[in-house]
Amino acid sequence: MRVDPFRIAVPDAVLADLRDRLARTRFPDEISGSGWGYGTALAYMRELVAYWRDRYDWRAAEARLNRFKHFRATVDGFGIHFIHERGVGPAPLPLVITHGWPDSVANFQKVIGPLADPGAHGGDPADAFDVVVPSMPGYGFYDHPREPGMEASRIAELWVELMRGLGYQRFGAQGGDWGSMVTTYLGALHADALIGIHLNMVVALPPDTPDAFDGLTPEELADLGSMDDFLKTGSGYSQIQGTRPQTLGYALNDSPAGLAAWIVEKYRAWSDCDGDVERRYTKDELLTNIMLYWVPEAATSSARLYCEAMRAGRFPPRDVRVTVPTGCAIFPREIVKPPRKWAECRYDVRR
């Protein structure tokens, strides 16, 4: 496998075109006083677009991203972009971390350093990792798949090939959202290569047994109720991306304001921000992530992952059993919070 150094360097012409498009944004109207009740609030979008056009500094964000070691490699005919930071410690553990939608490698900037060099962040050097953070196929600076079939289990195969090409025969894996599904398939289909996995979104459907709901705590039942509410009122985006990603793509690929509205609404809805997205994410953080969709024109190709998974009948993963040790982080505002006994039917849950 050939690995070449890569540096993010967006042409000035791309940034000039972006500013021009932002300046010509044609904002929609909205129901008076509706706020975020119908989707992304008009007042916030006006504020964000003005900041993006006049104050956001992509070159500073680009420099922050380029602090890490970026590479491109061709694996099974696909050009993969990834960050690879070698651990600083006596025996770093190889770890591949996989993002989801609407995320990117930019959102791992705060954890790569502590994982790779814990000694420099108040930790024990013995806990160091060799950190590999790939862009998902069709996301960021990864090649856009041109043929059908690029779904989570296929991505897991690519990650095994990538890690072995980097010299890692066995490694750990972490993921959330789509990264959780890729990591699940890594543990289920490539157990020989996996030391263990960690998930911050646990995909575990109820077991096909009559006692599936027996013994669940009131908290677990409430969590299932919240997930049901999400499926009823908050999952329309996945149906659109899972059935008509190309149609949606014309709008998102042409309008930076449209792309930002589509993504920011999810950050507000899915984080513990109590309705104020900037309690958890600065405008710069939001826009840097959005730029990794806008610049490489990845809105359509990333959305197609939903369609590929639905057509393959693997959204969510079904009939899989992960036999490698599994750690699960269940955060209070996570969308999917299955009961532990459901997770234990799918995973070797250790923590």
Tab-separated table of C-alpha atoms in Angstrom, residues 9-244:
chain	number	residue	atom	x	y	z
A	9	ALA	CA	-4.517	23.548	1.025
A	10	VAL	CA	-7.757	25.033	-0.261
A	11	PRO	CA	-7.267	27.296	-3.326
A	12	ASP	CA	-8.036	30.986	-2.870
A	13	ALA	CA	-10.525	30.743	-5.741
A	14	VAL	CA	-12.641	28.266	-3.768
A	15	LEU	CA	-12.775	30.628	-0.797
A	16	ALA	CA	-13.636	33.606	-3.036
A	17	ASP	CA	-16.475	31.631	-4.622
A	18	LEU	CA	-17.747	30.701	-1.148
A	19	ARG	CA	-17.800	34.332	-0.003
A	20	ASP	CA	-19.650	35.316	-3.155
A	21	ARG	CA	-22.281	32.637	-2.626
A	22	LEU	CA	-22.700	33.633	1.019
A	23	ALA	CA	-23.140	37.278	0.027
A	24	ARG	CA	-25.907	36.297	-2.381
A	25	THR	CA	-27.789	34.009	0.020
A	26	ARG	CA	-31.524	34.150	-0.619
A	27	PHE	CA	-33.024	33.518	2.801
A	28	PRO	CA	-36.512	32.007	3.135
A	29	ASP	CA	-39.275	33.467	5.254
A	30	GLU	CA	-40.511	31.747	8.411
A	31	ILE	CA	-43.559	31.494	10.671
A	32	SER	CA	-43.552	34.433	13.071
A	33	GLY	CA	-42.059	33.528	16.443
A	34	SER	CA	-41.378	29.911	15.424
A	35	GLY	CA	-37.679	29.930	16.369
A	36	TRP	CA	-36.319	26.427	15.758
A	37	GLY	CA	-39.781	24.844	15.758
A	38	TYR	CA	-39.841	24.272	11.991
A	39	GLY	CA	-36.121	23.656	11.566
A	40	THR	CA	-33.095	25.943	11.604
A	41	ALA	CA	-34.091	29.388	12.867
A	42	LEU	CA	-33.885	32.234	10.361
A	43	ALA	CA	-32.310	34.689	12.817
A	44	TYR	CA	-29.530	32.260	13.681
A	45	MET	CA	-28.838	31.471	10.041
A	46	ARG	CA	-28.545	35.158	9.172
A	47	GLU	CA	-26.064	35.546	12.027
A	48	LEU	CA	-24.059	32.452	11.068
A	49	VAL	CA	-23.888	33.311	7.364
A	50	ALA	CA	-22.720	36.861	8.157
A	51	TYR	CA	-20.017	35.486	10.458
A	52	TRP	CA	-18.940	32.914	7.869
A	53	ARG	CA	-18.718	35.578	5.171
A	54	ASP	CA	-17.023	38.356	7.140
A	55	ARG	CA	-15.217	36.960	10.186
A	56	TYR	CA	-14.528	33.226	9.901
A	57	ASP	CA	-10.849	32.539	9.215
A	58	TRP	CA	-10.480	29.345	7.200
A	59	ARG	CA	-6.722	29.739	6.925
A	60	ALA	CA	-6.433	29.633	10.715
A	61	ALA	CA	-8.650	26.558	10.842
A	62	GLU	CA	-6.655	24.966	8.036
A	63	ALA	CA	-3.437	25.569	9.974
A	64	ARG	CA	-4.922	23.948	13.080
A	65	LEU	CA	-5.907	20.882	11.090
A	66	ASN	CA	-2.479	20.719	9.466
A	67	ARG	CA	-0.815	20.452	12.886
A	68	PHE	CA	-1.643	16.773	12.575
A	69	LYS	CA	0.036	14.391	10.148
A	70	HIS	CA	-2.294	13.842	7.190
A	71	PHE	CA	-1.864	11.164	4.533
A	72	ARG	CA	-3.512	9.713	1.477
A	73	ALA	CA	-3.384	6.024	0.617
A	74	THR	CA	-4.989	3.896	-2.079
A	75	VAL	CA	-6.752	0.869	-0.597
A	76	ASP	CA	-8.590	-1.502	-2.926
A	77	GLY	CA	-8.740	1.225	-5.559
A	78	PHE	CA	-10.077	3.941	-3.244
A	79	GLY	CA	-8.168	7.039	-2.230
A	80	ILE	CA	-8.329	7.307	1.550
A	81	HIS	CA	-7.519	10.452	3.510
A	82	PHE	CA	-6.512	9.929	7.120
A	83	ILE	CA	-4.689	11.431	10.074
A	84	HIS	CA	-1.970	9.233	11.614
A	85	GLU	CA	-0.391	10.358	14.876
A	86	ARG	CA	2.173	8.013	16.386
A	87	GLY	CA	1.874	7.495	20.118
A	88	VAL	CA	4.427	8.816	22.595
A	89	GLY	CA	4.906	6.011	25.093
A	90	PRO	CA	6.573	2.658	25.680
A	91	ALA	CA	4.089	0.564	23.671
A	92	PRO	CA	1.358	2.596	21.914
A	93	LEU	CA	-1.795	0.654	21.062
A	94	PRO	CA	-3.007	1.079	17.457
A	95	LEU	CA	-6.478	2.658	17.389
A	96	VAL	CA	-8.694	3.581	14.448
A	97	ILE	CA	-11.385	6.177	15.198
A	98	THR	CA	-14.343	6.574	12.841
A	99	HIS	CA	-16.657	9.573	12.643
A	100	GLY	CA	-20.249	9.683	11.445
A	101	TRP	CA	-22.622	12.126	9.747
A	102	PRO	CA	-22.611	15.124	9.852
A	103	ASP	CA	-19.154	14.927	11.411
A	104	SER	CA	-15.625	14.871	10.020
A	105	VAL	CA	-12.051	14.346	11.165
A	106	ALA	CA	-12.108	17.985	12.328
A	107	ASN	CA	-14.220	17.026	15.309
A	108	PHE	CA	-11.496	14.775	16.744
A	109	GLN	CA	-8.986	17.604	17.133
A	110	LYS	CA	-9.461	17.771	20.910
A	111	VAL	CA	-8.872	14.054	21.551
A	112	ILE	CA	-6.067	13.115	19.150
A	113	GLY	CA	-3.374	14.777	21.269
A	114	PRO	CA	-4.392	13.277	24.636
A	115	LEU	CA	-4.739	9.824	23.058
A	116	ALA	CA	-1.413	9.912	21.222
A	117	ASP	CA	0.581	11.707	23.917
A	118	PRO	CA	-1.164	11.293	27.282
A	119	GLY	CA	2.002	12.251	29.153
A	120	ALA	CA	1.792	15.756	27.706
A	121	HIS	CA	-1.823	16.056	28.879
A	122	GLY	CA	-1.508	14.906	32.484
A	123	GLY	CA	-1.865	11.199	31.758
A	124	ASP	CA	0.294	8.085	31.812
A	125	PRO	CA	2.535	7.528	28.752
A	126	ALA	CA	1.793	3.822	29.117
A	127	ASP	CA	-1.733	4.601	27.905
A	128	ALA	CA	-0.586	6.045	24.555
A	129	PHE	CA	-2.224	5.111	21.252
A	130	ASP	CA	-1.087	5.197	17.639
A	131	VAL	CA	-4.127	7.153	16.447
A	132	VAL	CA	-5.515	6.656	12.933
A	133	VAL	CA	-8.473	8.869	11.985
A	134	PRO	CA	-9.775	8.243	8.443
A	135	SER	CA	-12.339	10.297	6.593
A	136	MET	CA	-15.286	8.089	5.731
A	137	PRO	CA	-15.694	7.226	2.030
A	138	GLY	CA	-17.340	10.193	0.336
A	139	TYR	CA	-16.545	12.478	3.262
A	140	GLY	CA	-13.868	15.140	3.596
A	141	PHE	CA	-10.852	14.551	1.386
A	142	TYR	CA	-11.627	10.890	0.713
A	143	ASP	CA	-12.437	9.875	-2.864
A	144	HIS	CA	-16.128	9.888	-3.724
A	145	PRO	CA	-17.408	6.347	-4.409
A	146	ARG	CA	-18.625	6.120	-7.993
A	147	GLU	CA	-20.306	2.713	-7.756
A	148	PRO	CA	-22.955	1.392	-5.365
A	149	GLY	CA	-22.219	-0.777	-2.363
A	150	MET	CA	-20.137	1.448	-0.085
A	151	GLU	CA	-21.881	0.756	3.220
A	152	ALA	CA	-20.634	0.156	6.764
A	153	SER	CA	-19.452	-3.456	6.421
A	154	ARG	CA	-17.511	-2.546	3.257
A	155	ILE	CA	-15.900	0.388	5.038
A	156	ALA	CA	-14.873	-1.981	7.842
A	157	GLU	CA	-13.028	-4.100	5.249
A	158	LEU	CA	-11.216	-1.013	3.979
A	159	TRP	CA	-10.176	-0.069	7.508
A	160	VAL	CA	-8.673	-3.524	8.103
A	161	GLU	CA	-6.693	-3.207	4.878
A	162	LEU	CA	-5.607	0.317	5.791
A	163	MET	CA	-4.451	-0.655	9.276
A	164	ARG	CA	-2.575	-3.697	7.991
A	165	GLY	CA	-0.973	-1.546	5.310
A	166	LEU	CA	0.253	0.723	8.097
A	167	GLY	CA	1.804	-2.289	9.817
A	168	TYR	CA	-0.903	-3.016	12.392
A	169	GLN	CA	-2.055	-6.625	12.383
A	170	ARG	CA	-4.224	-6.124	15.464
A	171	PHE	CA	-5.731	-2.897	16.711
A	172	GLY	CA	-8.539	-1.285	18.663
A	173	ALA	CA	-11.453	0.605	17.124
A	174	GLN	CA	-13.726	3.397	18.313
A	175	GLY	CA	-16.730	5.014	16.704
A	176	GLY	CA	-19.992	6.868	17.090
A	177	ASP	CA	-22.971	7.283	14.762
A	178	TRP	CA	-21.922	5.722	11.416
A	179	GLY	CA	-18.551	5.159	13.049
A	180	SER	CA	-20.332	2.974	15.589
A	181	MET	CA	-21.785	0.857	12.791
A	182	VAL	CA	-18.420	0.545	11.039
A	183	THR	CA	-16.801	-0.363	14.360
A	184	THR	CA	-19.530	-2.910	15.053
A	185	TYR	CA	-18.785	-4.624	11.739
A	186	LEU	CA	-15.075	-4.520	12.522
A	187	GLY	CA	-15.736	-6.422	15.734
A	188	ALA	CA	-18.242	-8.803	14.161
A	189	LEU	CA	-16.528	-9.654	10.864
A	190	HIS	CA	-12.839	-9.090	11.658
A	191	ALA	CA	-12.465	-10.307	15.224
A	192	ASP	CA	-9.021	-11.731	14.420
A	193	ALA	CA	-7.746	-8.190	13.818
A	194	LEU	CA	-9.500	-6.474	16.732
A	195	ILE	CA	-8.200	-6.161	20.271
A	196	GLY	CA	-11.443	-4.535	21.371
A	197	ILE	CA	-13.953	-1.864	20.393
A	198	HIS	CA	-15.498	1.198	22.022
A	199	LEU	CA	-18.788	2.765	20.961
A	200	ASN	CA	-20.408	6.069	21.793
A	201	MET	CA	-23.593	5.092	20.029
A	202	VAL	CA	-24.657	1.527	20.733
A	203	VAL	CA	-26.825	-0.004	18.019
A	204	ALA	CA	-28.724	-2.864	19.638
A	205	LEU	CA	-32.206	-3.837	18.487
A	206	PRO	CA	-34.484	-5.819	20.810
A	207	PRO	CA	-33.751	-9.542	20.753
A	208	ASP	CA	-36.360	-11.692	19.044
A	209	THR	CA	-37.492	-13.268	22.282
A	210	PRO	CA	-40.723	-12.915	24.300
A	211	ASP	CA	-38.846	-11.567	27.317
A	212	ALA	CA	-37.105	-8.717	25.475
A	213	PHE	CA	-38.837	-6.070	27.612
A	214	ASP	CA	-38.909	-8.014	30.873
A	215	GLY	CA	-36.966	-6.526	33.760
A	216	LEU	CA	-36.219	-3.188	32.121
A	217	THR	CA	-35.812	-0.340	34.582
A	218	PRO	CA	-38.007	2.788	34.457
A	219	GLU	CA	-34.962	4.703	33.170
A	220	GLU	CA	-34.429	2.203	30.342
A	221	LEU	CA	-38.093	2.367	29.377
A	222	ALA	CA	-37.930	6.172	29.363
A	223	ASP	CA	-34.871	6.000	27.113
A	224	LEU	CA	-36.766	3.784	24.685
A	225	GLY	CA	-39.621	6.303	24.716
A	226	SER	CA	-37.212	9.110	23.831
A	227	MET	CA	-35.825	7.039	20.965
A	228	ASP	CA	-39.366	6.437	19.698
A	229	ASP	CA	-40.039	10.185	19.778
A	230	PHE	CA	-36.883	10.762	17.748
A	231	LEU	CA	-37.949	8.234	15.119
A	232	LYS	CA	-41.314	9.989	14.815
A	233	THR	CA	-40.182	13.618	14.766
A	234	GLY	CA	-36.432	13.796	14.154
A	235	SER	CA	-35.461	11.153	11.614
A	236	GLY	CA	-36.775	12.680	8.393
A	237	TYR	CA	-33.237	13.567	7.300
A	238	SER	CA	-32.257	9.881	7.275
A	239	GLN	CA	-35.251	8.945	5.152
A	240	ILE	CA	-34.391	11.646	2.620
A	241	GLN	CA	-30.691	10.755	2.551
A	242	GLY	CA	-31.556	7.070	2.529
A	243	THR	CA	-33.895	7.276	-0.455
A	244	ARG	CA	-33.167	10.430	-2.502
